[in-house]
């Protein structure tokens, strides 16, 4: 009962900020817009069009990730955290409720973005290319898992927000972890590249067939292993954030 | 009823609260007085479980705050600092808090009306004046119709009308049999509002008494306060001599 009430509180808090809806609307619009552009401009019949149609997920993730960070850190910058913890003193419950509400919202929005982007690309392909269908092998899986990535990176952001507590620093760590480390990791630890969130998304989640590019590529994870890896990142951040939240002063 | 036993809290080398023990009883306004930095806000945060004590414990209505199932229905608090998001309306802020403790939604409009914020309830709280922000804080504290109220410097920054409003509100809440614990710098204000006083200095208890008793041996309550806290003022300005 107390957990359900805590979730209702978090839902009201999330939905009563205009910035939430702006961010989510831009996430969907951007992802779909890129899908549309891919559909209109595809000329290579041999390419994995599903994978290309989902190209907008990569920048789109940044928005749900940052929204996840701010959902937590804005409580600290505004002082709302003290009101929140006065209502629900069991701090693990607070973070669990936040994660559940935020996770459901970003999963729905992420799936809407991924499916609409795919359909936008599939219905606009020209140049005599056969449009992929959701019933084709691996397509439904690729679209669904890409949609789920919005939620998982969002939850990673939420966990980082709970750990770091300052908006700019937490956004910095998120961007570094998701977008920057991957640019340099190849030089230092080639095999670790397969575990980088962006490469998981591009080469494990959103592909309909295994990506192979010879010796220059690491062995990419399978789609489900990639999903498990992203989930693990989110869980680690949330557990660490919950652990710190329960031990630190508010 | 608030019962603090040997409450101790350090921040690095600073002992903010030092083996503090006191009871706050229902039915009257209890003022919480002490010089700047004496540990009043820290004590309030310890009561609410926001900060953890290094030693000792504090109970509200016989239980620790963290053990309360629906805390807002038993303890209402307004802390010194703002505790709302500037982008959220007063109504949404209160609706969220109410939902978190399964308090009926109708109560939100009741408390908005009680503090006189009904017409501003849909506006972003970030645009509120200092006084309106204080009123929103009071509304949040009253949301659960609690038997215990904690207010940290509630009249800070209020105009005379607002000060009188808080004074009347606190005395009427106490008259209803509630426990009202209110910190302040303003001794003259406490002389008008409070019946009992808990006085601390450097985190230690200096007195737990009635206003009448404390002012009895001195020219005024203020004079009695200075005599009591004279040794424990940490941040004092130099006297100006001409
Ligand atoms: N989070 C914190 N970190 C470090 N020191 C702190 C913290 N909170 C309080 N202190 C220190 O503890 C002491 C007591 O501070 P507190 O804010 O409780 O005093 P106060 O009685 O509320 O003061 P004021 O009348 O100015 O509001 C001060 O020396 C303060 O600097
Ligand atoms: Mg204070």
XYZ file of C-alpha atoms and ligand atoms in Angstrom:
524
model
C 0.000 0.000 0.000
C 2.657 2.518 0.966
C 4.589 1.600 -2.167
C 1.565 2.163 -4.410
C 0.941 5.528 -2.750
C 4.596 6.435 -3.303
C 4.258 5.536 -6.984
C 1.150 7.706 -7.277
C 3.098 10.597 -5.759
C 5.916 10.113 -8.257
C 3.479 9.933 -11.154
C 1.887 13.252 -10.160
C 5.331 14.830 -9.778
C 6.498 13.587 -13.178
C 3.384 14.561 -15.090
C 2.984 17.991 -13.465
C 6.188 19.374 -14.959
C 5.805 20.773 -18.444
C 9.445 19.962 -19.186
C 8.604 16.235 -18.911
C 6.139 16.431 -21.780
C 8.343 18.663 -23.902
C 11.274 16.327 -23.530
C 9.228 13.246 -24.366
C 7.569 14.937 -27.353
C 10.940 15.997 -28.760
C 12.268 12.466 -28.192
C 9.504 10.951 -30.298
C 9.544 13.686 -32.950
C 13.320 13.500 -33.390
C 13.445 9.715 -33.566
C 10.561 9.569 -36.051
C 11.962 12.443 -38.116
C 15.239 10.627 -38.589
C 13.357 7.424 -39.485
C 11.425 9.358 -42.098
C 14.598 10.830 -43.586
C 16.145 7.350 -43.727
C 13.093 5.997 -45.554
C 13.101 8.773 -48.125
C 16.818 8.621 -48.787
C 17.537 4.875 -48.756
C 19.066 3.673 -51.999
C 20.915 0.502 -50.950
C 18.623 -2.524 -51.226
C 21.139 -4.734 -49.431
C 21.303 -2.575 -46.286
C 19.522 -3.462 -43.032
C 16.772 -0.888 -43.473
C 15.279 -1.638 -40.049
C 18.592 -0.824 -38.430
C 18.860 2.396 -40.443
C 15.257 3.383 -39.691
C 16.131 3.216 -35.974
C 19.153 5.521 -36.331
C 17.253 8.257 -34.465
C 17.263 6.164 -31.304
C 20.942 7.002 -30.711
C 20.435 10.766 -30.215
C 16.940 10.164 -28.791
C 18.366 8.218 -25.864
C 20.175 11.310 -24.703
C 16.835 12.969 -23.989
C 15.330 10.195 -21.870
C 18.702 9.770 -20.164
C 18.870 13.455 -19.251
C 15.219 13.414 -18.207
C 16.057 10.517 -15.906
C 18.942 12.476 -14.376
C 16.828 15.604 -13.884
C 13.924 13.673 -12.396
C 16.259 12.931 -9.501
C 18.605 15.920 -9.373
C 15.882 18.579 -9.653
C 14.585 17.273 -6.319
C 17.895 18.223 -4.788
C 18.288 21.583 -6.521
C 14.748 22.652 -5.599
C 14.677 21.132 -2.111
C 11.696 18.930 -3.003
C 13.688 15.913 -1.829
C 13.059 16.910 1.803
C 9.309 17.047 1.207
C 9.454 13.731 -0.645
C 11.380 11.974 2.135
C 9.071 13.441 4.766
C 6.177 11.764 2.937
C 7.985 8.466 2.341
C 10.801 8.052 4.861
C 11.729 4.603 3.525
C 14.170 5.785 0.930
C 14.481 2.571 -1.004
C 10.746 2.782 -1.621
C 11.119 6.348 -2.936
C 13.694 5.377 -5.537
C 11.875 2.158 -6.467
C 8.632 4.098 -6.987
C 10.413 6.716 -9.063
C 12.107 4.062 -11.179
C 8.853 2.148 -11.709
C 6.896 5.227 -12.804
C 9.682 6.679 -14.902
C 10.453 3.268 -16.385
C 6.868 2.629 -17.480
C 6.476 6.112 -18.978
C 9.744 5.974 -20.930
C 9.087 2.395 -22.044
C 5.734 3.422 -23.543
C 7.177 6.572 -25.107
C 10.254 4.672 -26.332
C 8.166 1.968 -27.994
C 5.948 4.580 -29.621
C 9.059 6.357 -30.921
C 10.695 3.162 -32.232
C 7.588 1.731 -33.894
C 6.595 5.045 -35.449
C 10.134 5.633 -36.728
C 10.188 2.165 -38.251
C 6.786 2.600 -39.880
C 7.756 6.060 -41.135
C 10.790 4.599 -42.866
C 9.009 1.489 -44.109
C 6.110 3.401 -45.679
C 8.268 6.001 -47.391
C 11.033 3.900 -48.989
C 11.398 4.590 -52.683
C 13.971 3.731 -55.337
C 12.444 0.286 -55.822
C 13.520 -0.991 -52.397
C 11.201 -3.515 -50.746
C 10.016 -2.158 -47.434
C 10.758 -4.327 -44.406
C 7.730 -5.646 -42.506
C 7.384 -6.311 -38.792
C 6.763 -9.950 -39.699
C 10.162 -10.276 -41.378
C 12.754 -12.213 -39.356
C 14.252 -10.182 -36.523
C 12.415 -6.948 -37.357
C 9.845 -6.942 -34.545
C 12.609 -7.815 -32.074
C 14.866 -5.028 -33.332
C 12.131 -2.394 -33.098
C 10.917 -3.532 -29.672
C 14.354 -3.728 -28.097
C 15.334 -0.337 -29.493
C 12.210 1.127 -27.880
C 13.201 -0.502 -24.595
C 16.616 1.188 -24.774
C 14.969 4.586 -24.136
C 13.682 3.238 -20.848
C 16.948 1.568 -19.845
C 19.124 4.611 -20.550
C 16.498 6.727 -18.760
C 16.785 4.494 -15.707
C 20.580 4.652 -15.939
C 20.217 8.446 -15.826
C 17.880 8.226 -12.837
C 20.377 6.055 -10.970
C 23.270 8.385 -11.824
C 21.162 11.318 -10.629
C 20.646 9.581 -7.287
C 24.366 8.861 -6.983
C 25.683 12.265 -8.071
C 22.797 14.596 -7.056
C 24.011 17.561 -9.129
C 22.349 18.025 -12.525
C 25.311 19.171 -14.587
C 27.739 16.638 -13.132
C 25.310 13.754 -13.535
C 24.441 14.716 -17.119
C 28.185 14.949 -17.804
C 28.812 11.460 -16.481
C 25.861 10.091 -18.450
C 27.006 11.669 -21.717
C 30.570 10.554 -21.100
C 29.509 7.008 -20.302
C 27.112 6.635 -23.205
C 28.586 8.777 -25.980
C 32.218 9.667 -25.266
C 33.895 6.599 -23.786
C 32.874 4.622 -26.850
C 34.901 6.975 -29.061
C 38.145 6.101 -27.342
C 37.571 2.600 -26.023
C 38.515 0.967 -29.313
C 42.125 2.078 -28.947
C 42.570 0.749 -25.456
C 40.367 -2.265 -25.114
C 39.013 -3.452 -28.403
C 36.962 -6.298 -26.971
C 35.295 -4.013 -24.405
C 33.751 -1.994 -27.237
C 30.981 -4.571 -27.590
C 29.814 -3.627 -24.088
C 29.459 0.100 -24.775
C 25.786 1.192 -24.610
C 25.746 2.881 -28.012
C 27.397 -0.065 -29.745
C 25.021 -2.436 -27.987
C 22.158 -0.383 -29.350
C 23.529 -0.123 -32.884
C 24.945 -3.590 -33.298
C 22.976 -5.811 -30.929
C 19.520 -4.364 -30.285
C 18.517 -2.614 -33.486
C 19.855 -5.103 -36.055
C 17.869 -7.823 -37.725
C 20.970 -9.882 -38.477
C 24.337 -10.299 -36.741
C 26.780 -7.525 -37.549
C 30.077 -8.760 -38.942
C 32.839 -6.606 -40.268
C 35.840 -8.870 -39.888
C 38.814 -8.170 -37.656
C 38.025 -4.475 -37.246
C 34.881 -5.298 -35.209
C 34.690 -6.898 -31.802
C 32.297 -9.801 -31.327
C 29.055 -7.966 -30.727
C 26.577 -9.281 -28.190
C 23.402 -10.976 -29.311
C 20.231 -8.899 -29.106
C 19.077 -10.414 -25.833
C 22.519 -10.362 -24.259
C 22.725 -6.684 -25.256
C 19.383 -6.002 -23.599
C 20.605 -7.816 -20.495
C 23.780 -5.732 -20.463
C 21.925 -2.400 -20.685
C 19.534 -3.587 -17.969
C 22.494 -4.498 -15.806
C 23.936 -0.980 -16.176
C 20.621 0.541 -15.141
C 20.243 -1.840 -12.202
C 23.777 -1.182 -10.954
C 23.221 2.583 -11.082
C 19.850 2.301 -9.324
C 21.092 -0.042 -6.611
C 24.120 2.156 -5.935
C 21.890 5.249 -5.968
C 19.398 3.642 -3.582
C 22.169 2.513 -1.279
C 23.626 6.033 -1.120
C 20.205 7.660 -0.798
C 19.473 5.525 2.245
C 22.775 6.427 3.907
C 23.283 10.086 3.166
C 21.665 13.139 4.731
C 18.958 14.674 2.614
C 4.505 14.651 21.741
C 8.136 14.862 20.670
C 10.783 13.148 22.788
C 14.466 13.669 22.071
C 17.000 11.620 24.021
C 20.700 12.388 23.944
C 20.411 13.516 20.352
C 23.876 14.137 18.916
C 24.964 15.124 15.448
C 28.373 16.193 14.181
C 29.341 17.609 10.795
C 33.066 17.088 10.542
C 34.488 18.886 13.586
C 31.315 20.874 14.276
C 29.071 19.388 16.939
C 25.761 20.766 15.674
C 23.617 18.977 18.252
C 25.191 17.803 21.486
C 23.415 15.195 23.701
C 20.192 17.091 23.438
C 17.249 15.768 25.467
C 13.861 17.443 25.681
C 10.136 16.761 25.455
C 7.625 18.848 23.582
C 4.101 18.441 24.921
C 0.769 18.748 23.175
C -1.681 21.551 23.770
C 0.662 24.501 23.644
C 3.040 26.271 21.310
C 6.622 25.449 22.233
C 9.190 27.917 20.976
C 12.616 26.639 19.963
C 15.151 29.374 20.543
C 18.880 29.653 20.129
C 21.495 31.877 18.512
C 22.524 31.414 14.865
C 24.157 28.072 14.320
C 23.004 26.647 17.639
C 21.498 23.569 15.975
C 17.790 24.329 15.655
C 17.444 23.403 11.987
C 19.629 20.354 12.482
C 17.393 19.197 15.330
C 14.335 19.625 13.088
C 15.976 17.536 10.357
C 16.886 14.867 12.902
C 13.262 14.713 14.098
C 12.133 14.130 10.502
C 14.794 11.524 9.832
C 16.282 13.651 7.043
C 19.653 13.632 8.764
C 20.870 10.724 10.825
C 21.916 11.236 14.449
C 25.380 10.078 15.472
C 23.918 9.111 18.826
C 20.641 9.242 20.658
C 17.194 9.132 19.174
C 14.044 11.120 18.783
C 10.459 9.884 18.810
C 7.302 11.513 17.565
C 4.085 10.206 19.082
C 6.114 7.373 20.597
C 7.683 6.179 17.365
C 10.664 7.035 15.229
C 9.747 9.047 12.145
C 10.940 6.314 9.784
C 8.563 3.852 11.411
C 5.477 5.961 10.663
C 3.287 4.385 8.007
C 1.654 7.628 6.800
C 3.942 10.274 8.313
C 2.073 13.342 7.060
C -1.017 12.256 8.945
C 0.932 12.393 12.195
C 3.622 15.010 11.678
C 3.468 18.115 9.528
C 6.672 20.008 8.933
C 7.796 23.183 7.317
C 11.539 23.512 7.114
C 13.538 26.666 6.688
C 14.392 26.132 3.042
C 11.914 25.905 0.201
C 10.841 22.374 -0.523
C 8.999 22.649 -3.814
C 9.906 22.639 -7.509
C 9.651 26.078 -9.164
C 8.062 24.621 -12.281
C 5.216 22.879 -10.494
C 1.979 24.522 -9.410
C 1.087 24.721 -5.736
C -1.888 22.452 -6.347
C 0.180 19.759 -8.098
C 2.845 19.942 -5.409
C 0.276 19.382 -2.673
C -1.577 16.755 -4.725
C 1.643 14.750 -5.047
C 2.355 14.897 -1.316
C -1.260 13.978 -0.514
C -1.174 10.988 -2.873
C 2.036 9.792 -1.242
C 0.270 9.366 2.087
C -3.163 8.350 0.751
C -4.702 11.632 1.846
C -7.965 12.427 -0.002
C -7.566 14.836 -2.896
C -10.272 17.150 -1.475
C -7.925 17.972 1.384
C -5.612 19.765 -1.070
C -8.247 22.381 -1.851
C -9.075 22.653 1.851
C -5.520 23.537 2.856
C -5.089 25.857 -0.142
C -8.150 27.704 1.053
C -6.924 27.688 4.650
C -3.657 29.422 3.728
C -5.297 31.724 1.196
C -3.595 30.358 -1.902
C -6.686 29.173 -3.796
C -6.485 31.838 -6.485
C -2.764 31.225 -7.046
C -2.935 27.426 -6.846
C -2.560 26.833 -10.568
C 0.443 29.087 -11.015
C 4.047 27.914 -11.100
C 5.285 28.038 -7.516
C 8.624 29.433 -8.693
C 6.867 32.741 -9.307
C 5.577 32.963 -5.740
C 6.634 35.747 -3.393
C 8.437 34.822 -0.191
C 5.202 35.019 1.783
C 3.302 32.860 -0.700
C 6.095 30.295 -0.547
C 5.791 30.242 3.244
C 2.052 29.782 2.927
C 2.602 26.845 0.581
C 4.958 25.363 3.169
C 2.314 25.759 5.858
C -0.292 24.184 3.557
C 1.974 21.157 3.068
C 2.470 20.873 6.826
C -1.283 20.913 7.461
C -2.120 18.499 4.633
C -2.410 15.382 6.776
C -4.229 17.153 9.647
C -1.347 16.063 11.903
C -1.241 16.037 15.692
C 2.362 17.252 15.658
C 3.617 20.320 13.801
C 7.222 21.383 13.285
C 8.000 24.769 11.826
C 11.479 26.139 11.275
C 11.464 29.952 11.203
C 7.938 30.224 9.791
C 7.767 34.014 10.050
C 11.090 34.605 8.325
C 10.518 37.268 5.697
C 6.815 37.679 6.340
C 5.130 41.068 6.508
C 3.342 42.090 9.734
C 0.051 40.736 8.399
C 1.699 37.383 7.625
C 3.356 37.300 11.034
C 0.029 37.830 12.753
C -1.564 35.175 10.566
C 1.085 32.592 11.564
C 0.770 33.582 15.227
C -2.989 33.084 15.243
C -2.703 29.858 13.272
C -0.152 28.363 15.667
C -2.051 29.279 18.811
C -5.305 27.911 17.418
C -3.604 24.664 16.341
C -2.191 24.279 19.844
C -5.591 25.077 21.367
C -6.959 22.105 19.411
C -4.592 19.928 21.449
C -1.799 19.578 18.906
C 1.908 19.624 19.608
C 3.354 22.751 17.980
C 7.128 23.129 17.915
C 8.357 26.289 16.265
C 11.858 27.680 15.965
C 12.536 31.375 15.741
C 15.112 34.074 16.156
C 12.500 36.565 17.140
C 12.259 36.517 20.899
C 9.558 39.171 20.936
C 7.546 37.022 18.537
C 7.971 33.982 20.746
C 6.914 36.014 23.755
C 3.588 36.575 21.987
C 3.094 33.121 20.492
C 4.712 30.508 22.698
C 3.789 29.262 26.100
C 6.752 26.982 26.544
C 10.369 27.351 25.399
C 13.231 25.031 24.559
C 16.421 27.089 24.458
C 19.667 25.716 23.031
C 23.155 27.077 22.529
C 25.989 25.339 20.670
C 23.783 22.301 20.316
C 23.232 21.923 24.050
C 20.050 22.344 26.028
C 20.068 25.564 28.062
C 16.482 25.604 29.244
C 13.211 23.765 28.845
C 10.731 25.969 30.601
C 7.738 28.282 30.234
C 7.876 31.796 28.883
C 6.511 33.069 32.181
C 9.145 31.289 34.238
C 12.049 32.380 32.058
C 11.087 36.032 31.996
C 10.263 36.099 35.712
C 13.724 36.959 36.990
C 14.632 39.416 34.220
C 13.562 42.746 32.815
C 12.206 41.067 29.681
C 12.202 37.747 27.918
C 14.922 39.115 25.681
C 17.114 40.012 28.634
C 16.580 36.529 30.071
C 17.481 34.985 26.715
C 20.742 36.910 26.452
C 21.706 35.983 29.978
C 21.025 32.327 29.203
C 22.818 32.195 25.846
C 25.575 34.697 26.586
C 28.233 32.004 26.797
C 27.146 30.074 23.766
C 26.944 32.654 21.019
C 29.167 31.509 18.201
C 28.807 34.231 15.618
C 28.635 37.589 17.375
C 29.152 41.024 15.887
C 31.356 43.502 17.757
C 29.446 45.993 19.858
C 29.624 49.416 18.303
C 30.758 52.113 20.676
C 30.545 55.786 19.880
N 24.750 19.839 6.348
C 25.673 20.444 7.122
N 26.978 20.277 6.862
C 27.912 20.862 7.636
N 27.643 21.609 8.711
C 26.363 21.813 9.029
C 25.304 21.237 8.250
N 24.132 21.599 8.811
C 24.434 22.350 9.858
N 25.765 22.488 10.010
C 26.448 23.238 11.090
O 25.840 22.862 12.293
C 25.643 23.985 13.138
C 24.177 24.145 13.461
O 23.491 24.584 12.312
P 21.919 24.779 12.265
O 21.579 25.181 10.877
O 21.246 23.589 12.813
O 21.712 26.013 13.243
P 20.420 26.925 13.485
O 20.220 26.975 14.942
O 19.298 26.432 12.664
O 20.934 28.317 12.947
P 20.076 29.557 12.358
O 19.451 30.214 13.534
O 21.112 30.419 11.731
O 19.089 28.992 11.395
C 26.252 25.163 12.395
O 27.561 25.340 12.864
C 26.254 24.730 10.963
O 27.310 25.336 10.268
Mg 18.134 27.320 11.133
